[in-house]
Tab-separated table of C-alpha atoms and ligand atoms in Angstrom:
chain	number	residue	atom	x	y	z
A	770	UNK	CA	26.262	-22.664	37.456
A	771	UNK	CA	29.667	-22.924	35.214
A	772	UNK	CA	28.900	-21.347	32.043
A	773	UNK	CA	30.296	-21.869	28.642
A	774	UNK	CA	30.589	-19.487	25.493
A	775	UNK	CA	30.561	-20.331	22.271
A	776	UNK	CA	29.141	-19.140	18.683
A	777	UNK	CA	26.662	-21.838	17.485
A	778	UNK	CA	25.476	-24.732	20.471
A	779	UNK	CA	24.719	-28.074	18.096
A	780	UNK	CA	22.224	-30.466	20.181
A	781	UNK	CA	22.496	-33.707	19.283
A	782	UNK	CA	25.122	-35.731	17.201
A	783	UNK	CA	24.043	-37.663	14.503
A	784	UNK	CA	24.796	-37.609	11.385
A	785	UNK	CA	22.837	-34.030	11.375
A	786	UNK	CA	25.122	-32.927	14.592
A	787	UNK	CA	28.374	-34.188	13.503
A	788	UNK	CA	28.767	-32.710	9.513
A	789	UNK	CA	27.442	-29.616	10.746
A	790	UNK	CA	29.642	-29.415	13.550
A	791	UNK	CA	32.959	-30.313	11.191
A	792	UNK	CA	31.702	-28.085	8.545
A	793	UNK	CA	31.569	-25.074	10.564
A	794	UNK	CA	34.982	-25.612	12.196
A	795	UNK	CA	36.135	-25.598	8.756
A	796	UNK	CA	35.074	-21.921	8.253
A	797	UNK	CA	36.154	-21.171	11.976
A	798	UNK	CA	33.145	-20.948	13.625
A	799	UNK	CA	33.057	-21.877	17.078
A	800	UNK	CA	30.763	-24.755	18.117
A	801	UNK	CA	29.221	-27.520	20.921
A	802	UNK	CA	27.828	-30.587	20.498
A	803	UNK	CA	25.605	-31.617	23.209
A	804	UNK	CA	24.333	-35.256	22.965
A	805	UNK	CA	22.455	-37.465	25.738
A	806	UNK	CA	23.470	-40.606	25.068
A	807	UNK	CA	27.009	-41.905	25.172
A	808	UNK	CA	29.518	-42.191	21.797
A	809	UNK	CA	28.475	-46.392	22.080
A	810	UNK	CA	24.706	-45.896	21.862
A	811	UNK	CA	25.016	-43.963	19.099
A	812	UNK	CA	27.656	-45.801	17.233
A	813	UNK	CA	25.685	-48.824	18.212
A	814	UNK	CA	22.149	-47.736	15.755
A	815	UNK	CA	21.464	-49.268	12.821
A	816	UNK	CA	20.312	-47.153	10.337
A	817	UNK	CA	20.550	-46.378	6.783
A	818	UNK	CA	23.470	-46.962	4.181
A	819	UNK	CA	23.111	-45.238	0.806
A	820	UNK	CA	25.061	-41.647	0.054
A	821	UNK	CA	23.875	-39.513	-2.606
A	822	UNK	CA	26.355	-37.771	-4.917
A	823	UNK	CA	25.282	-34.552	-3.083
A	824	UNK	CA	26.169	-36.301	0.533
A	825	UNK	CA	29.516	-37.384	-1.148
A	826	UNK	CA	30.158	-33.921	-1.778
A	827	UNK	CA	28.942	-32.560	1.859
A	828	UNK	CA	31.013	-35.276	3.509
A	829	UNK	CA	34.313	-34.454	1.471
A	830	UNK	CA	33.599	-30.508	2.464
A	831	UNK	CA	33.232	-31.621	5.940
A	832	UNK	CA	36.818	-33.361	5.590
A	833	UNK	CA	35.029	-37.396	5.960
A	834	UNK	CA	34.484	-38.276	1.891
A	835	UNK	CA	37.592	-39.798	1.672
A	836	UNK	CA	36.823	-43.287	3.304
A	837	UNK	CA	33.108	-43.630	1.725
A	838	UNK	CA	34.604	-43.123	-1.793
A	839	UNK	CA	37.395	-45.281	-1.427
A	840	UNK	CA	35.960	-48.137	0.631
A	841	UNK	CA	31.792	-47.834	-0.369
A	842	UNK	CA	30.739	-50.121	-2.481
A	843	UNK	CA	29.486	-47.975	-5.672
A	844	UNK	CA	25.855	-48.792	-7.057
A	845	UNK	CA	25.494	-47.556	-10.520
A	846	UNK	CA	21.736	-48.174	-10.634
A	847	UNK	CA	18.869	-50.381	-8.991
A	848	UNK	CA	15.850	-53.371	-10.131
A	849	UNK	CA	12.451	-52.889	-10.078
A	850	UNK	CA	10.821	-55.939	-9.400
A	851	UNK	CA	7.357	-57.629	-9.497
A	852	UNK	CA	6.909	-61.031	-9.741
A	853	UNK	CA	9.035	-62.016	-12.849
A	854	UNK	CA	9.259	-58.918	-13.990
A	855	UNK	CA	12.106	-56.257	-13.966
A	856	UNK	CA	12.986	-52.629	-14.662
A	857	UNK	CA	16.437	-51.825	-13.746
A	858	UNK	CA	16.666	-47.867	-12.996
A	859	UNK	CA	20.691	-47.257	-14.639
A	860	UNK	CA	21.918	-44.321	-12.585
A	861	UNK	CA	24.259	-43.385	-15.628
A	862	UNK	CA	21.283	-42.252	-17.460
A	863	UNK	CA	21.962	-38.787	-15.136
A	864	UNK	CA	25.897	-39.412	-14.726
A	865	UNK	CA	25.789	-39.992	-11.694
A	866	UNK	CA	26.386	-42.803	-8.818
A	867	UNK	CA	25.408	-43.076	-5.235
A	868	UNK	CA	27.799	-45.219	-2.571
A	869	UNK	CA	26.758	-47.690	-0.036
A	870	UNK	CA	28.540	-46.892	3.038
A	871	UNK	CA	26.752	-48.191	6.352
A	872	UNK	CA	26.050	-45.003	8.744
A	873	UNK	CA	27.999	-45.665	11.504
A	874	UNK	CA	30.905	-45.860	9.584
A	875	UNK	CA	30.154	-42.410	8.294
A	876	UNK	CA	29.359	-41.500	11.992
A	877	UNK	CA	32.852	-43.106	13.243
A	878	UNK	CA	34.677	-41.282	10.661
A	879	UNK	CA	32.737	-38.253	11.911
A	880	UNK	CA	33.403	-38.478	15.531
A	881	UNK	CA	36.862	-39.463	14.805
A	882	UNK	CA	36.982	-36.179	13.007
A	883	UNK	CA	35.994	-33.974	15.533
A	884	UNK	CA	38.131	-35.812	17.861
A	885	UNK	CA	41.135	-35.145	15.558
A	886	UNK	CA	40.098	-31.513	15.718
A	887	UNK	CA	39.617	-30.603	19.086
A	888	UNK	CA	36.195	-30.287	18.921
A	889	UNK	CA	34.116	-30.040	21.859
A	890	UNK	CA	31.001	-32.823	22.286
A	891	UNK	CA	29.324	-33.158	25.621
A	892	UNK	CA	27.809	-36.182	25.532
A	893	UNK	CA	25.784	-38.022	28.207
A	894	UNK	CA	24.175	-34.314	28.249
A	895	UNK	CA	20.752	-34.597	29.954
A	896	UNK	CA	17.698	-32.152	30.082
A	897	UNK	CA	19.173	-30.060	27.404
A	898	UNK	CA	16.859	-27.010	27.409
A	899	UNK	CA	17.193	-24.376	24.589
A	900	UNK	CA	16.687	-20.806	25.657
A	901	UNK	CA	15.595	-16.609	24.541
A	902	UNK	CA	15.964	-18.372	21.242
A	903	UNK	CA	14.161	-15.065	20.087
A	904	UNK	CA	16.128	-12.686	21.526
A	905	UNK	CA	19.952	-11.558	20.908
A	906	UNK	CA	21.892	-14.068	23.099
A	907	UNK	CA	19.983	-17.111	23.354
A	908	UNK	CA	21.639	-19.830	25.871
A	909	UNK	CA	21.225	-23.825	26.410
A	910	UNK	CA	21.366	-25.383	29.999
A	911	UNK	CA	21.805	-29.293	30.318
A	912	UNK	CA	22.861	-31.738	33.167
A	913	UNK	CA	25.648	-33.230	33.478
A	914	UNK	CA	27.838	-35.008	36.663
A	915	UNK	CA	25.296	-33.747	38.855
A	916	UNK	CA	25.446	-29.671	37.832
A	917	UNK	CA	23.633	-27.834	35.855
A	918	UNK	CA	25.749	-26.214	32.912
A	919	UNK	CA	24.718	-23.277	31.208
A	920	UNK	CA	26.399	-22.359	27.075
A	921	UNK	CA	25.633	-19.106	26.000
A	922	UNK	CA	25.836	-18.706	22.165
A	923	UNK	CA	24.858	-16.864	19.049
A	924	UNK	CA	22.812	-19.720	17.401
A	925	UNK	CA	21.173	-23.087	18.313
A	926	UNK	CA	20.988	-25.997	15.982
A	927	UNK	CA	18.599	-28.418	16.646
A	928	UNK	CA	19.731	-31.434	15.233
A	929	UNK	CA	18.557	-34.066	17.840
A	930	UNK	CA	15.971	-36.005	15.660
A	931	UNK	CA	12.387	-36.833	15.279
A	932	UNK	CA	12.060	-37.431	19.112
A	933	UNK	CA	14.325	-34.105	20.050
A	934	UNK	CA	13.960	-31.212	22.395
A	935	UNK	CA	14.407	-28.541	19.890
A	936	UNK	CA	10.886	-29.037	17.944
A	937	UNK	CA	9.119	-29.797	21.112
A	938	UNK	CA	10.075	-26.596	22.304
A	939	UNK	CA	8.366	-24.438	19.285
A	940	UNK	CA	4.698	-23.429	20.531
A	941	UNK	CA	2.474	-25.104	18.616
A	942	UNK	CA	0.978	-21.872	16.712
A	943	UNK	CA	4.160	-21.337	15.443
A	944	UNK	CA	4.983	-24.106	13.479
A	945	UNK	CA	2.867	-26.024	10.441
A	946	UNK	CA	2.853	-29.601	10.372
A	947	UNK	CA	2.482	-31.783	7.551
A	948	UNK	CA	2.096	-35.424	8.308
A	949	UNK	CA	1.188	-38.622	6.462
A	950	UNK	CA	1.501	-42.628	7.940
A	951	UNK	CA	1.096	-45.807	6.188
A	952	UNK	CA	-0.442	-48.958	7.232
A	953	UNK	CA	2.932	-50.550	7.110
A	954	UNK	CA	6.258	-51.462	8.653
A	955	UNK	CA	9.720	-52.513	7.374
A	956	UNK	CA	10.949	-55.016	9.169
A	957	UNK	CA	14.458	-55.320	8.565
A	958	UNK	CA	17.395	-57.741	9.530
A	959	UNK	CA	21.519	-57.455	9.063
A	960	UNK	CA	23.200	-60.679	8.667
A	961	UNK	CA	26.609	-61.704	7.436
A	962	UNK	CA	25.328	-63.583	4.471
A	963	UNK	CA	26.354	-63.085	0.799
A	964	UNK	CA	23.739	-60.944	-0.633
A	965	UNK	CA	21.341	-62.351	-3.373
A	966	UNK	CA	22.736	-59.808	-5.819
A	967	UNK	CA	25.233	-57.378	-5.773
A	968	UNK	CA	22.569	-54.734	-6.937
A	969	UNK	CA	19.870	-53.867	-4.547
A	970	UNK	CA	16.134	-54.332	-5.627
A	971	UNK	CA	12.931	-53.349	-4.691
A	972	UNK	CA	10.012	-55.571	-5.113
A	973	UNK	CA	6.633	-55.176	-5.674
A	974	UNK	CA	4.672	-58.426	-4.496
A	975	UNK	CA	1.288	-59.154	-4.093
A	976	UNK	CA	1.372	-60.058	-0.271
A	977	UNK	CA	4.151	-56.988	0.505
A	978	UNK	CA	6.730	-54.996	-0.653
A	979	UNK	CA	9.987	-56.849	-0.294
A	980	UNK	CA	14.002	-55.167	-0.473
A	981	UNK	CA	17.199	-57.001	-1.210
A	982	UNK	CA	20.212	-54.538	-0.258
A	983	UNK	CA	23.559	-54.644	0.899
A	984	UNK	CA	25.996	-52.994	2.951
A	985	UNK	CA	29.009	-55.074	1.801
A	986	UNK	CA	29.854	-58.277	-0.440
A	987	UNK	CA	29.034	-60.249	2.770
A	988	UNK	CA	26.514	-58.395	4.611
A	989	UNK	CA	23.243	-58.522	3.148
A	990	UNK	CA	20.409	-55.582	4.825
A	991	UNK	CA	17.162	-57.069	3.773
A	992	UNK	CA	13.399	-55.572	4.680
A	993	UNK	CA	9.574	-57.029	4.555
A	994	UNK	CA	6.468	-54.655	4.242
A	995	UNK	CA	4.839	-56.041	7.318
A	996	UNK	CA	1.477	-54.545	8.975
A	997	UNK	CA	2.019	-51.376	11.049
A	998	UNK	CA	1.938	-52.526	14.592
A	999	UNK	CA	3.572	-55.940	14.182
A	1000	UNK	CA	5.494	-57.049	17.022
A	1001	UNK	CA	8.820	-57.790	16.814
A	1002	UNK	CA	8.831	-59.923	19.211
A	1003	UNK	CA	6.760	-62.577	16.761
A	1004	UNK	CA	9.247	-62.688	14.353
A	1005	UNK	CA	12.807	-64.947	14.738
A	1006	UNK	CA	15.484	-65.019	11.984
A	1007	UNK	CA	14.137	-68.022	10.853
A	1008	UNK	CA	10.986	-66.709	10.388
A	1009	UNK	CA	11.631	-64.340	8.651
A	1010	UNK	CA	13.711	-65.883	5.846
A	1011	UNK	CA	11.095	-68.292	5.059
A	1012	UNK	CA	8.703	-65.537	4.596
A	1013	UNK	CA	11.480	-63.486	2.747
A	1014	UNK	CA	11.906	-66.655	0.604
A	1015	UNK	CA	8.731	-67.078	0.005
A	1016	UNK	CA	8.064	-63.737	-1.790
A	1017	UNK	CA	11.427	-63.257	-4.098
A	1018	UNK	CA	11.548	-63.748	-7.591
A	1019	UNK	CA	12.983	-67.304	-8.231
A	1020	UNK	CA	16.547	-66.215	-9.260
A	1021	UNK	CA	17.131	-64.459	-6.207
A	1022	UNK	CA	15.666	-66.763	-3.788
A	1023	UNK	CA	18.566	-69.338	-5.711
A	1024	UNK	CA	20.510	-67.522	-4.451
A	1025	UNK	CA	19.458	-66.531	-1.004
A	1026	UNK	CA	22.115	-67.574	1.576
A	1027	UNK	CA	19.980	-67.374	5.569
A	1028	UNK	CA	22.118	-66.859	9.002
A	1029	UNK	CA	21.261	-65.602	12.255
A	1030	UNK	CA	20.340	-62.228	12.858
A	1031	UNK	CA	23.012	-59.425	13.506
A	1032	UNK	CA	20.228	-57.069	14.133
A	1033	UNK	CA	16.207	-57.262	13.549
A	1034	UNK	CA	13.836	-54.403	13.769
A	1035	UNK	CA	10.748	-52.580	12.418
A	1036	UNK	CA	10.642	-49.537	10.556
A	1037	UNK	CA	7.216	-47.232	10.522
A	1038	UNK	CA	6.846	-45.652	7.003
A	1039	UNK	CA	5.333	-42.138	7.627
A	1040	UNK	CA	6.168	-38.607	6.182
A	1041	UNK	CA	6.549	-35.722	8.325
A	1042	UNK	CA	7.640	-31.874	7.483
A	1043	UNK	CA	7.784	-29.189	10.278
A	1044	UNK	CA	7.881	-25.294	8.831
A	1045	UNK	CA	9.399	-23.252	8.552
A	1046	UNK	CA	12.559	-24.798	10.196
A	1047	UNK	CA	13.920	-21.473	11.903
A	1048	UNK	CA	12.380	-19.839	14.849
A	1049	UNK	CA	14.473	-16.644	15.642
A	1050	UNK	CA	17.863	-18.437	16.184
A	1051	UNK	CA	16.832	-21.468	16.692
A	1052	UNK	CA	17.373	-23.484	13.544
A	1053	UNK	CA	15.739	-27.162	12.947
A	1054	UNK	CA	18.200	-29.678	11.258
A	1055	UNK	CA	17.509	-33.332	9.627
A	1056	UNK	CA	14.886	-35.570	11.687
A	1057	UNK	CA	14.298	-32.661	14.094
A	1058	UNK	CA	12.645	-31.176	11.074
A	1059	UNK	CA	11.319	-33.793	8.802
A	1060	UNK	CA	11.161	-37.653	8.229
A	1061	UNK	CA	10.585	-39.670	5.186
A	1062	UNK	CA	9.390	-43.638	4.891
A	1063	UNK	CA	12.976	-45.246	4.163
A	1064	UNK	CA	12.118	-46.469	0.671
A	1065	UNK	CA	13.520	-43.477	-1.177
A	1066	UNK	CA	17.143	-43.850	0.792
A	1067	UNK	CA	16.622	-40.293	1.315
A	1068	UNK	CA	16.696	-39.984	5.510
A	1069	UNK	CA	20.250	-39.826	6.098
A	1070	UNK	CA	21.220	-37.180	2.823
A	1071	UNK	CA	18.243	-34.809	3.886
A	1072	UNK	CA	20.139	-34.766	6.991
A	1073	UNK	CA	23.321	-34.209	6.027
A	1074	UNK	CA	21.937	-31.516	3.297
A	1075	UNK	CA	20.182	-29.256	5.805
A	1076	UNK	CA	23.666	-29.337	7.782
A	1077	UNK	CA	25.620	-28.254	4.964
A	1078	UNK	CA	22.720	-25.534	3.958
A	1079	UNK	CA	22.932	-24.510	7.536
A	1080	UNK	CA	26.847	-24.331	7.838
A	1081	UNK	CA	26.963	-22.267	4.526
A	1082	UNK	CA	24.133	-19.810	5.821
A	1083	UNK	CA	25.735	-19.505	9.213
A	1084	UNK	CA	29.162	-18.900	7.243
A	1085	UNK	CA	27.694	-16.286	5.038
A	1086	UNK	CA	26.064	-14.513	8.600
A	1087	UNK	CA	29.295	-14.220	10.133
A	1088	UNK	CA	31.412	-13.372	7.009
A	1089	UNK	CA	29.271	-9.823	6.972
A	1090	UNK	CA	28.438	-10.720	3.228
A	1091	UNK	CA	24.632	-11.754	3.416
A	1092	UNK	CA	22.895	-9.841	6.179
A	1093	UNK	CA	19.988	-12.173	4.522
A	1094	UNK	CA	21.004	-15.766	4.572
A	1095	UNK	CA	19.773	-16.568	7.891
A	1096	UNK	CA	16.035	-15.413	6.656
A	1097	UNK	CA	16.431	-17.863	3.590
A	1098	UNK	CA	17.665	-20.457	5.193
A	1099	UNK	CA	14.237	-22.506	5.841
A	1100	UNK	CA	12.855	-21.724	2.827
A	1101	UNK	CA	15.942	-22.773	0.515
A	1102	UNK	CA	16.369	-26.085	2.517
A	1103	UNK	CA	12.216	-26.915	2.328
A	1104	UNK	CA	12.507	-26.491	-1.363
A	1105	UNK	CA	15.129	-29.037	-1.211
A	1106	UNK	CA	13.263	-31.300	1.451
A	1107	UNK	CA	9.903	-31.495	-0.141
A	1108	UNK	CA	11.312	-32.881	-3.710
A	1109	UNK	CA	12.782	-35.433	-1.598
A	1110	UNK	CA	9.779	-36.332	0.577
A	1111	UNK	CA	7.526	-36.460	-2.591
A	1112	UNK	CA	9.822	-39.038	-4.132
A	1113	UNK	CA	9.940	-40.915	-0.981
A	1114	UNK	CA	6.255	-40.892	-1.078
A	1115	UNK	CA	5.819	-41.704	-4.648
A	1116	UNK	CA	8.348	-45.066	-4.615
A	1117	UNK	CA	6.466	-45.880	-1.462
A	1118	UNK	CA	2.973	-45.914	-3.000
A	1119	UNK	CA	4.584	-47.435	-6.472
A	1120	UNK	CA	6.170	-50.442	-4.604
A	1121	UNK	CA	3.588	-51.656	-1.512
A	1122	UNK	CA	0.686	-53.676	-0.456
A	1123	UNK	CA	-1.699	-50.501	0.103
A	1124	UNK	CA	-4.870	-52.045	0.509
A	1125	UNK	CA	-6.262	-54.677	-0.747
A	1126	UNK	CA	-8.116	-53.273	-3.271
A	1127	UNK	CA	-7.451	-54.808	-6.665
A	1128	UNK	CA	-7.481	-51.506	-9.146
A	1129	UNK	CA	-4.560	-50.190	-6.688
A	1130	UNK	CA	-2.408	-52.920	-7.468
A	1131	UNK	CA	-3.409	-52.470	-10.972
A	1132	UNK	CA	-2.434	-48.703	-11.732
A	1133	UNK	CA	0.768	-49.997	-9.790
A	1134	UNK	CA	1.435	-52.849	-12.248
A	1135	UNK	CA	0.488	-50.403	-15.108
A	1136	UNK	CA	3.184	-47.607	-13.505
A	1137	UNK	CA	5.807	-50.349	-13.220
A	1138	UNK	CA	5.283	-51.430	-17.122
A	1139	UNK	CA	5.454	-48.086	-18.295
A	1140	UNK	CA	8.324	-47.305	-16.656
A	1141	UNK	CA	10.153	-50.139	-18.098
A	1142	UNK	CA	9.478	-48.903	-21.915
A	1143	UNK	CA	9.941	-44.699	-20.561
A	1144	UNK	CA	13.731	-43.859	-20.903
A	1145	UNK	CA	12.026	-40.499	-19.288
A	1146	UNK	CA	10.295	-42.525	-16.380
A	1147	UNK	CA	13.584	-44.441	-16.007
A	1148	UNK	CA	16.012	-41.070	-16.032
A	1149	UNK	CA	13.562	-39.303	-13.875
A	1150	UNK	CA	13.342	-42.067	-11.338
A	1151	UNK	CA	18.041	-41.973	-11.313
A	1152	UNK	CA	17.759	-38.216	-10.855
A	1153	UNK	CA	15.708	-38.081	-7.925
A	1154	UNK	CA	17.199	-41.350	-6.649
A	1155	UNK	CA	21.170	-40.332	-6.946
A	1156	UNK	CA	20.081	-36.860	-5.528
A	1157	UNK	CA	19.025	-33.568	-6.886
A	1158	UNK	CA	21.858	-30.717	-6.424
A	1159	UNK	CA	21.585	-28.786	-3.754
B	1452	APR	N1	19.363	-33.735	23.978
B	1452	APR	C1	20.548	-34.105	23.382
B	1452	APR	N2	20.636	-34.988	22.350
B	1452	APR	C2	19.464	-35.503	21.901
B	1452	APR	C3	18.200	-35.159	22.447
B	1452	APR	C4	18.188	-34.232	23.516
B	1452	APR	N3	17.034	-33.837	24.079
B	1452	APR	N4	17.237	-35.856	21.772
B	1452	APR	C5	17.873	-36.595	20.829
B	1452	APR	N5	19.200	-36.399	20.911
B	1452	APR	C6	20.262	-36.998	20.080
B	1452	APR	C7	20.022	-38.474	19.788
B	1452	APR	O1	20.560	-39.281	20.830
B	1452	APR	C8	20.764	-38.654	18.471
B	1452	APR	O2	22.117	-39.024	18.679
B	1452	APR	O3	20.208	-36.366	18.798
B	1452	APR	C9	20.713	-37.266	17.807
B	1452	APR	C10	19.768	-37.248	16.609
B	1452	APR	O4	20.319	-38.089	15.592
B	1452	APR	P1	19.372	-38.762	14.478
B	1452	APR	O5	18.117	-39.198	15.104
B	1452	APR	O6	20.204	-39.752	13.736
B	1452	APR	O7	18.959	-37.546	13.520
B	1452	APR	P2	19.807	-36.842	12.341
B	1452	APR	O8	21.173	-36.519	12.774
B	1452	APR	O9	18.914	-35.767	11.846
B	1452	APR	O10	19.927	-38.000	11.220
B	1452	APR	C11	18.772	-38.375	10.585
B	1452	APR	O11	20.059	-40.365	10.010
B	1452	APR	O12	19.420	-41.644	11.808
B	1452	APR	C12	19.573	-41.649	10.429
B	1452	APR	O13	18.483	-42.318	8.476
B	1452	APR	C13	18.286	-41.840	9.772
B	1452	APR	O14	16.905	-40.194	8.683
B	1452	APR	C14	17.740	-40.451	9.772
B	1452	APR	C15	18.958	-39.565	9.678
């Protein structure tokens, strides 16, 4: 069985795989990426599109932030919505920004990246098995060509998403789940259509939550709360905007501009977190650990965060100075992680169709007035929206 060496074995690269893997070349530690699909599947997934200041920050470090800061399209600050009504959240309340900057641009300027660099990614890697993660010298095996290949290493990072290997391969008595799903969907579409509004708003309507964002000036990413096991297949484009019409406030449906679909698909909103998010040296990273309902924006920077955390630990390990940092390492990113999932949580309830009983809608309605005379609501809502430090 040819056998590889290396320091740290990265399984899976998305976003989570790929900073992690730049950021730890930059401090000179060794690393593989092993990935089962091909570069093209993964370039091909539509995801999210928002980057905190934090991610910003990450992405620079990792040698990327270039591109999102000089071709993102900045959004100082958001609208609440419901019916006629409007809040808008200004992020310079906190001094801060966040960029829109589609994800697989930041993952082409990632892989492009570790190209440049000489990293090494296996992709097309299948059966990737993690190994004596416990022990000393833990190992990975995965197929590839026909062969079995074998990568012994120092650490493993499992960064290979909700659906991964790594998790699945934690005993269940070893790991505490936490776990919460709503009785709704997103169903989103891409189109190349001028966007109602240059700002992106979230809408509280009486029939379902409704978002108007962008990922340029002329491609508009809009979503519908829909019920949780809708099937795609029942919705067209043109279904969909007549529905999506149907629920915006008047001035933006004036301005909606329809088109066929670039790509249409449906989101389940649930919460997940898996701890602790080390087991010996085995390390969980983004998705692989924890998921949030996409309301909050806060998927893609919760992955990239746990990367950096785990690129600065892993630095700190080898550099002698912190015999420690690889204990702290779950606990410092979970204190991170569960801010974020509580905001995710808390937008989610403030801004959907949760039932249909009438006093929920109400302490909604009374949330969504109060925030609009709180400068406190308002700044706490940008501050947990742009990104607390990490
Ligand atoms: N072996 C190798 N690779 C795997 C395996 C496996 N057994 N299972 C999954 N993968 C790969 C997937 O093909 C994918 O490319 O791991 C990668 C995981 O990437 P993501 O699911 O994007 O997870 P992550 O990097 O944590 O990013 C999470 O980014 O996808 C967006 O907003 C989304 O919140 C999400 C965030």
């Amino acid at each position: 069985m040819p056998t590889e060496r290396t320091q740290v074995v990265i399984i899976g690269a998305g976003p989570a795989g790929l900073v992690l893997g730049q950021l730890l070349q930059k401090c000179g530690i060794d690393n593989i990426i092993l990935e089962r699909r091909d570069p093209d599947y993964v370039l091909g997934r539509i995801r999210a599109g928002v980057l905190e200041t934090p991610t910003v920050q990450a992405l620079k470090e990792a040698g990327v932030g270039d591109k999102p800061e000089r071709e993102g399209l900045h959004m100082n600050g958001f609208n609440l919505r419901w019916g006629e009504e409007r809040c808008h959240i200004d992020f310079g309340m906190v001094g801060k920004h966040a960029l829109v900057y589609g994800q697989t641009r930041v993952t082409r300027d990632l892989m492009q990246a570790r190209q440049a660099s000489g990293g090494i990614t296996h992709y097309e890697a299948e059966d990737v098995q993690p190994h004596d993660f416990d022990s000393e010298r833990p190992w990975v095996s995965y197929h590839k060509d026909g062969q079995e290949h074998r990568i012994e290493c120092d650490f493993i990072a499992g960064c290979d998403g909700f659906h991964g290997v790594s998790r699945q391969s934690i005993p269940a008595e070893r790991k505490q789940e936490f776990e919460t799903a709503f009785p709704f969907g997103w169903l989103g579409i891409l189109a190349d259509v001028t966007p109602v509004s240059e700002e992106v708003s979230w809408i509280n309507h009486p029939e379902g939550f409704l978002m108007c964002s962008l990922r340029s000036r002329t491609r508009s990413r809009y979503y519908l709360q829909v019920p949780k096991n809708e099937d795609i297949r029942q919705w067209s484009a043109d279904r969909f905007w007549v529905e999506y019409e149907r629920r915006l406030p008047r001035d933006l449906a004036a301005n909606l501009q329809t088109g066929p679909a670039l790509e249409m698909s449906i989101t389940p909103l649930h919460s997940y977190v898996c701890t602790p998010m080390r087991f010996g040296r085995l390390f969980l990273v983004g998705d692989a650990a924890h998921i949030v309902p996409p309301t909050g924006a806060k998927g893609l920077n919760l992955a990239i965060g746990d990367a950096q955390e785990l690129a600065h630990t892993l630095h700190a390990h080898y550099s002698g100075g912190h015999p420690d940092a690889i204990e702290q390492y779950s606990d410092r990113a979970l204190g991170r992680i569960w801010k974020a999932v509580r905001f995710s949580w808390w937008m989610t309830t403030l801004m959907h169709k949760l039932s249909d009983q009438p006093f929920e809608r109400q302490i909604q309605l009374a949330e969504l007035e109060y925030t609009r005379g709180s400068k406190a609501a308002q700044t706490a809502i940008a501050e947990n929206f742009c990104g607390l430090d990490h």
